[in-house]
Amino acid sequence: MFKKEISAGAKSKVKSSVQRAIRTKIVETYPLLAPHIDEIIPKKSQLDLLKLPDRVALYALDNKPLFWQHMDDPIIPHLRVVHAFPTCFSRVGIDRGAIRFVLSGATLMAPGLTSTGGRLPDPDAQLKEGEVAVVEAEGKEQACLVGQLRMGTEEIKEKKKGVVIDMGHYLGDGLWNMTID
């Protein structure tokens, strides 16, 4: 989604009532972030909304991107937030062979998760279609991709082929390299 360099469009201040709603939505979507929400978005701070191409809204605080949202999709954290709070998100793992494709902006396919180096959540922590997942690379410490799942993890295990994440934010993409002034 953010393969090319992007520049922010209109920048506007978010009203405090909308900011409270965003905080609530983030805690509902990512319950493990609840203890850290005041650290991420302090109550008295001013959140900015930046409009990006392809109907993407970017929420930033002090010129630091925090979350982005495509139209009515769920609010997705920026990778810098994921790196700061790595244990607060649902995670899957890809094998070494898929790393270069993911980091070049390709669609994440099921074989990268179901092969020997890939990792899917335990049966008691299955992810459903439409949920946001953080993708970690085999042998690496930091997450490399965050995006919305196009099929649930149970379906991924059964089919072992198909698109898993087609629109996401990965290391080195336009959103990662974007500067906010």
C-alpha atoms as a PDB file:
ATOM      1  CA  MET A   1       0.000   0.000   0.000  1.00  0.00           C
ATOM      2  CA  PHE A   2       2.830   2.408   0.803  1.00  0.00           C
ATOM      3  CA  LYS A   3       5.368   1.187  -1.767  1.00  0.00           C
ATOM      4  CA  LYS A   4       6.147   4.646  -3.138  1.00  0.00           C
ATOM      5  CA  GLU A   5       7.313   7.714  -1.292  1.00  0.00           C
ATOM      6  CA  ILE A   6       4.286   9.535   0.037  1.00  0.00           C
ATOM      7  CA  SER A   7       3.740  13.055   1.193  1.00  0.00           C
ATOM      8  CA  ALA A   8       1.103  14.088   3.655  1.00  0.00           C
ATOM      9  CA  GLY A   9      -1.835  16.100   2.434  1.00  0.00           C
ATOM     10  CA  ALA A  10      -3.986  18.246   4.682  1.00  0.00           C
ATOM     11  CA  LYS A  11      -3.028  18.290   8.353  1.00  0.00           C
ATOM     12  CA  SER A  12      -5.703  19.066  10.921  1.00  0.00           C
ATOM     13  CA  LYS A  13      -6.088  18.962  14.697  1.00  0.00           C
ATOM     14  CA  VAL A  14      -8.332  16.259  16.115  1.00  0.00           C
ATOM     15  CA  LYS A  15     -11.090  17.461  18.443  1.00  0.00           C
ATOM     16  CA  SER A  16     -10.775  16.220  22.026  1.00  0.00           C
ATOM     17  CA  SER A  17     -14.025  14.230  21.802  1.00  0.00           C
ATOM     18  CA  VAL A  18     -12.797  12.492  18.644  1.00  0.00           C
ATOM     19  CA  GLN A  19      -9.427  11.908  20.292  1.00  0.00           C
ATOM     20  CA  ARG A  20     -11.154  10.193  23.247  1.00  0.00           C
ATOM     21  CA  ALA A  21     -13.088   8.023  20.786  1.00  0.00           C
ATOM     22  CA  ILE A  22      -9.852   7.074  18.997  1.00  0.00           C
ATOM     23  CA  ARG A  23      -8.208   6.148  22.324  1.00  0.00           C
ATOM     24  CA  THR A  24     -11.224   3.994  23.201  1.00  0.00           C
ATOM     25  CA  LYS A  25     -11.206   2.323  19.777  1.00  0.00           C
ATOM     26  CA  ILE A  26      -7.484   1.543  20.104  1.00  0.00           C
ATOM     27  CA  VAL A  27      -7.965  -0.040  23.541  1.00  0.00           C
ATOM     28  CA  GLU A  28     -10.929  -2.085  22.227  1.00  0.00           C
ATOM     29  CA  THR A  29      -8.939  -3.303  19.227  1.00  0.00           C
ATOM     30  CA  TYR A  30      -5.684  -3.891  21.147  1.00  0.00           C
ATOM     31  CA  PRO A  31      -6.619  -4.676  24.788  1.00  0.00           C
ATOM     32  CA  LEU A  32      -2.981  -5.303  25.762  1.00  0.00           C
ATOM     33  CA  LEU A  33      -2.223  -1.643  24.938  1.00  0.00           C
ATOM     34  CA  ALA A  34      -4.584  -0.426  27.703  1.00  0.00           C
ATOM     35  CA  PRO A  35      -1.830   0.039  30.340  1.00  0.00           C
ATOM     36  CA  HIS A  36       0.274   1.998  27.826  1.00  0.00           C
ATOM     37  CA  ILE A  37      -2.386   4.171  26.153  1.00  0.00           C
ATOM     38  CA  ASP A  38      -1.576   7.217  28.312  1.00  0.00           C
ATOM     39  CA  GLU A  39       2.050   6.879  27.263  1.00  0.00           C
ATOM     40  CA  ILE A  40       1.171   6.592  23.565  1.00  0.00           C
ATOM     41  CA  ILE A  41      -1.545   9.273  23.461  1.00  0.00           C
ATOM     42  CA  PRO A  42      -1.539  11.388  26.653  1.00  0.00           C
ATOM     43  CA  LYS A  43      -4.955  12.806  27.555  1.00  0.00           C
ATOM     44  CA  LYS A  44      -3.898  16.466  27.364  1.00  0.00           C
ATOM     45  CA  SER A  45      -1.927  16.116  24.127  1.00  0.00           C
ATOM     46  CA  GLN A  46      -3.049  17.299  20.692  1.00  0.00           C
ATOM     47  CA  LEU A  47      -3.423  14.543  18.110  1.00  0.00           C
ATOM     48  CA  ASP A  48      -3.027  15.470  14.433  1.00  0.00           C
ATOM     49  CA  LEU A  49      -4.840  13.901  11.491  1.00  0.00           C
ATOM     50  CA  LEU A  50      -2.945  13.755   8.209  1.00  0.00           C
ATOM     51  CA  LYS A  51      -4.644  12.775   4.989  1.00  0.00           C
ATOM     52  CA  LEU A  52      -2.579  10.478   2.801  1.00  0.00           C
ATOM     53  CA  PRO A  53      -3.199   9.183  -0.729  1.00  0.00           C
ATOM     54  CA  ASP A  54      -5.669   6.318  -1.281  1.00  0.00           C
ATOM     55  CA  ARG A  55      -8.018   7.496   1.490  1.00  0.00           C
ATOM     56  CA  VAL A  56      -5.641   6.744   4.334  1.00  0.00           C
ATOM     57  CA  ALA A  57      -5.782   8.727   7.566  1.00  0.00           C
ATOM     58  CA  LEU A  58      -2.616   8.965   9.661  1.00  0.00           C
ATOM     59  CA  TYR A  59      -2.807   9.918  13.322  1.00  0.00           C
ATOM     60  CA  ALA A  60       0.340  11.608  14.612  1.00  0.00           C
ATOM     61  CA  LEU A  61       1.449  13.150  17.882  1.00  0.00           C
ATOM     62  CA  ASP A  62       4.281  15.708  17.937  1.00  0.00           C
ATOM     63  CA  ASN A  63       5.091  14.869  14.303  1.00  0.00           C
ATOM     64  CA  LYS A  64       5.506  11.161  15.148  1.00  0.00           C
ATOM     65  CA  PRO A  65       3.160   8.773  13.326  1.00  0.00           C
ATOM     66  CA  LEU A  66       1.234   6.511  15.699  1.00  0.00           C
ATOM     67  CA  PHE A  67      -1.662   4.833  13.870  1.00  0.00           C
ATOM     68  CA  TRP A  68      -3.143   4.747  10.388  1.00  0.00           C
ATOM     69  CA  GLN A  69      -6.511   3.748   9.013  1.00  0.00           C
ATOM     70  CA  HIS A  70      -7.701   2.993   5.489  1.00  0.00           C
ATOM     71  CA  MET A  71     -11.312   4.137   5.074  1.00  0.00           C
ATOM     72  CA  ASP A  72     -13.425   2.111   7.559  1.00  0.00           C
ATOM     73  CA  ASP A  73     -10.846  -0.611   8.214  1.00  0.00           C
ATOM     74  CA  PRO A  74      -9.524  -1.060  11.757  1.00  0.00           C
ATOM     75  CA  ILE A  75      -6.965   1.381  13.137  1.00  0.00           C
ATOM     76  CA  ILE A  76      -3.527  -0.135  12.523  1.00  0.00           C
ATOM     77  CA  PRO A  77      -0.424   0.806  14.523  1.00  0.00           C
ATOM     78  CA  HIS A  78       2.657   2.293  12.893  1.00  0.00           C
ATOM     79  CA  LEU A  79       5.654  -0.052  13.107  1.00  0.00           C
ATOM     80  CA  ARG A  80       7.390   2.359  15.492  1.00  0.00           C
ATOM     81  CA  VAL A  81       4.547   1.803  17.980  1.00  0.00           C
ATOM     82  CA  VAL A  82       4.815  -1.959  17.424  1.00  0.00           C
ATOM     83  CA  HIS A  83       8.569  -1.806  18.094  1.00  0.00           C
ATOM     84  CA  ALA A  84       8.025   0.237  21.269  1.00  0.00           C
ATOM     85  CA  PHE A  85       5.348  -2.157  22.637  1.00  0.00           C
ATOM     86  CA  PRO A  86       6.099  -5.522  21.000  1.00  0.00           C
ATOM     87  CA  THR A  87       4.087  -7.755  23.347  1.00  0.00           C
ATOM     88  CA  CYS A  88       0.785  -5.891  22.884  1.00  0.00           C
ATOM     89  CA  PHE A  89      -0.150  -7.221  19.439  1.00  0.00           C
ATOM     90  CA  SER A  90      -1.167 -10.525  17.837  1.00  0.00           C
ATOM     91  CA  ARG A  91       1.834 -11.995  16.065  1.00  0.00           C
ATOM     92  CA  VAL A  92       2.620 -14.416  13.276  1.00  0.00           C
ATOM     93  CA  GLY A  93       6.022 -15.382  11.871  1.00  0.00           C
ATOM     94  CA  ILE A  94       7.361 -15.769   8.347  1.00  0.00           C
ATOM     95  CA  ASP A  95      10.223 -17.941   7.150  1.00  0.00           C
ATOM     96  CA  ARG A  96      13.520 -16.607   5.817  1.00  0.00           C
ATOM     97  CA  GLY A  97      12.472 -17.056   2.196  1.00  0.00           C
ATOM     98  CA  ALA A  98       9.549 -14.646   2.515  1.00  0.00           C
ATOM     99  CA  ILE A  99      11.505 -11.804   4.149  1.00  0.00           C
ATOM    100  CA  ARG A 100      12.858 -10.203   0.980  1.00  0.00           C
ATOM    101  CA  PHE A 101       9.444 -10.302  -0.701  1.00  0.00           C
ATOM    102  CA  VAL A 102       7.671  -8.736   2.267  1.00  0.00           C
ATOM    103  CA  LEU A 103      10.303  -5.998   2.580  1.00  0.00           C
ATOM    104  CA  SER A 104       9.925  -5.185  -1.126  1.00  0.00           C
ATOM    105  CA  GLY A 105       6.181  -4.669  -0.724  1.00  0.00           C
ATOM    106  CA  ALA A 106       4.851  -7.960  -2.035  1.00  0.00           C
ATOM    107  CA  THR A 107       1.658  -9.530  -0.758  1.00  0.00           C
ATOM    108  CA  LEU A 108       2.204 -11.912   2.161  1.00  0.00           C
ATOM    109  CA  MET A 109       1.189 -15.387   1.035  1.00  0.00           C
ATOM    110  CA  ALA A 110       0.256 -18.389   3.219  1.00  0.00           C
ATOM    111  CA  PRO A 111       3.299 -20.572   2.352  1.00  0.00           C
ATOM    112  CA  GLY A 112       5.540 -18.047   4.119  1.00  0.00           C
ATOM    113  CA  LEU A 113       3.631 -18.743   7.352  1.00  0.00           C
ATOM    114  CA  THR A 114       3.021 -22.477   7.027  1.00  0.00           C
ATOM    115  CA  SER A 115       6.514 -23.611   5.968  1.00  0.00           C
ATOM    116  CA  THR A 116       9.182 -24.797   8.410  1.00  0.00           C
ATOM    117  CA  GLY A 117      10.364 -21.343   9.547  1.00  0.00           C
ATOM    118  CA  GLY A 118       6.891 -19.813   9.701  1.00  0.00           C
ATOM    119  CA  ARG A 119       4.885 -19.470  12.904  1.00  0.00           C
ATOM    120  CA  LEU A 120       1.141 -19.261  13.470  1.00  0.00           C
ATOM    121  CA  PRO A 121      -0.542 -18.671  16.855  1.00  0.00           C
ATOM    122  CA  ASP A 122      -1.480 -21.540  19.162  1.00  0.00           C
ATOM    123  CA  PRO A 123      -4.924 -23.125  18.643  1.00  0.00           C
ATOM    124  CA  ASP A 124      -6.306 -21.264  21.681  1.00  0.00           C
ATOM    125  CA  ALA A 125      -5.200 -17.880  20.287  1.00  0.00           C
ATOM    126  CA  GLN A 126      -6.425 -18.147  16.687  1.00  0.00           C
ATOM    127  CA  LEU A 127      -6.818 -14.959  14.658  1.00  0.00           C
ATOM    128  CA  LYS A 128      -9.886 -14.311  12.531  1.00  0.00           C
ATOM    129  CA  GLU A 129     -10.193 -12.777   9.100  1.00  0.00           C
ATOM    130  CA  GLY A 130     -10.085  -8.981   9.349  1.00  0.00           C
ATOM    131  CA  GLU A 131      -8.004  -8.850  12.534  1.00  0.00           C
ATOM    132  CA  VAL A 132      -4.736  -6.939  12.587  1.00  0.00           C
ATOM    133  CA  ALA A 133      -1.556  -8.997  12.889  1.00  0.00           C
ATOM    134  CA  VAL A 134       2.092  -8.119  13.325  1.00  0.00           C
ATOM    135  CA  VAL A 135       4.472 -10.177  11.205  1.00  0.00           C
ATOM    136  CA  GLU A 136       7.898 -11.125  12.544  1.00  0.00           C
ATOM    137  CA  ALA A 137      10.670 -12.526  10.389  1.00  0.00           C
ATOM    138  CA  GLU A 138      12.467 -15.747  11.291  1.00  0.00           C
ATOM    139  CA  GLY A 139      15.708 -14.953  13.105  1.00  0.00           C
ATOM    140  CA  LYS A 140      14.978 -11.228  13.460  1.00  0.00           C
ATOM    141  CA  GLU A 141      14.031  -9.323  16.604  1.00  0.00           C
ATOM    142  CA  GLN A 142      11.824  -6.546  15.217  1.00  0.00           C
ATOM    143  CA  ALA A 143       8.516  -6.869  13.400  1.00  0.00           C
ATOM    144  CA  CYS A 144       8.709  -6.283   9.644  1.00  0.00           C
ATOM    145  CA  LEU A 145       5.039  -5.912   8.641  1.00  0.00           C
ATOM    146  CA  VAL A 146       1.720  -4.986  10.186  1.00  0.00           C
ATOM    147  CA  GLY A 147      -1.579  -5.366   8.381  1.00  0.00           C
ATOM    148  CA  GLN A 148      -5.091  -6.778   8.294  1.00  0.00           C
ATOM    149  CA  LEU A 149      -5.503 -10.530   7.730  1.00  0.00           C
ATOM    150  CA  ARG A 150      -7.460 -11.574   4.631  1.00  0.00           C
ATOM    151  CA  MET A 151      -8.035 -15.084   6.018  1.00  0.00           C
ATOM    152  CA  GLY A 152      -8.068 -16.506   9.532  1.00  0.00           C
ATOM    153  CA  THR A 153      -5.172 -18.547  10.896  1.00  0.00           C
ATOM    154  CA  GLU A 154      -7.303 -21.705  10.981  1.00  0.00           C
ATOM    155  CA  GLU A 155      -8.013 -21.288   7.257  1.00  0.00           C
ATOM    156  CA  ILE A 156      -4.317 -20.598   6.586  1.00  0.00           C
ATOM    157  CA  LYS A 157      -3.379 -23.908   8.239  1.00  0.00           C
ATOM    158  CA  GLU A 158      -6.002 -25.793   6.213  1.00  0.00           C
ATOM    159  CA  LYS A 159      -5.448 -24.274   2.753  1.00  0.00           C
ATOM    160  CA  LYS A 160      -1.697 -23.507   2.997  1.00  0.00           C
ATOM    161  CA  LYS A 161      -1.992 -21.172   0.019  1.00  0.00           C
ATOM    162  CA  GLY A 162      -3.524 -17.837  -0.853  1.00  0.00           C
ATOM    163  CA  VAL A 163      -3.209 -14.197   0.162  1.00  0.00           C
ATOM    164  CA  VAL A 164      -2.797 -13.527   3.892  1.00  0.00           C
ATOM    165  CA  ILE A 165      -2.022  -9.770   4.014  1.00  0.00           C
ATOM    166  CA  ASP A 166      -2.258  -7.682   0.858  1.00  0.00           C
ATOM    167  CA  MET A 167      -2.281  -4.157   2.280  1.00  0.00           C
ATOM    168  CA  GLY A 168       0.117  -3.428   5.083  1.00  0.00           C
ATOM    169  CA  HIS A 169       2.869  -1.235   6.426  1.00  0.00           C
ATOM    170  CA  TYR A 170       6.364  -2.723   6.212  1.00  0.00           C
ATOM    171  CA  LEU A 171       9.880  -1.625   7.120  1.00  0.00           C
ATOM    172  CA  GLY A 172      11.289   0.813   4.576  1.00  0.00           C
ATOM    173  CA  ASP A 173       8.009   1.669   2.842  1.00  0.00           C
ATOM    174  CA  GLY A 174       6.694   5.154   2.135  1.00  0.00           C
ATOM    175  CA  LEU A 175       4.974   5.434   5.515  1.00  0.00           C
ATOM    176  CA  TRP A 176       8.117   4.350   7.368  1.00  0.00           C
ATOM    177  CA  ASN A 177      10.276   6.910   5.520  1.00  0.00           C
ATOM    178  CA  MET A 178       7.718   9.735   5.616  1.00  0.00           C
ATOM    179  CA  THR A 179       8.640  12.937   7.428  1.00  0.00           C
ATOM    180  CA  ILE A 180       5.959  15.053   9.033  1.00  0.00           C
ATOM    181  CA  ASP A 181       6.513  18.779   9.260  1.00  0.00           C
END
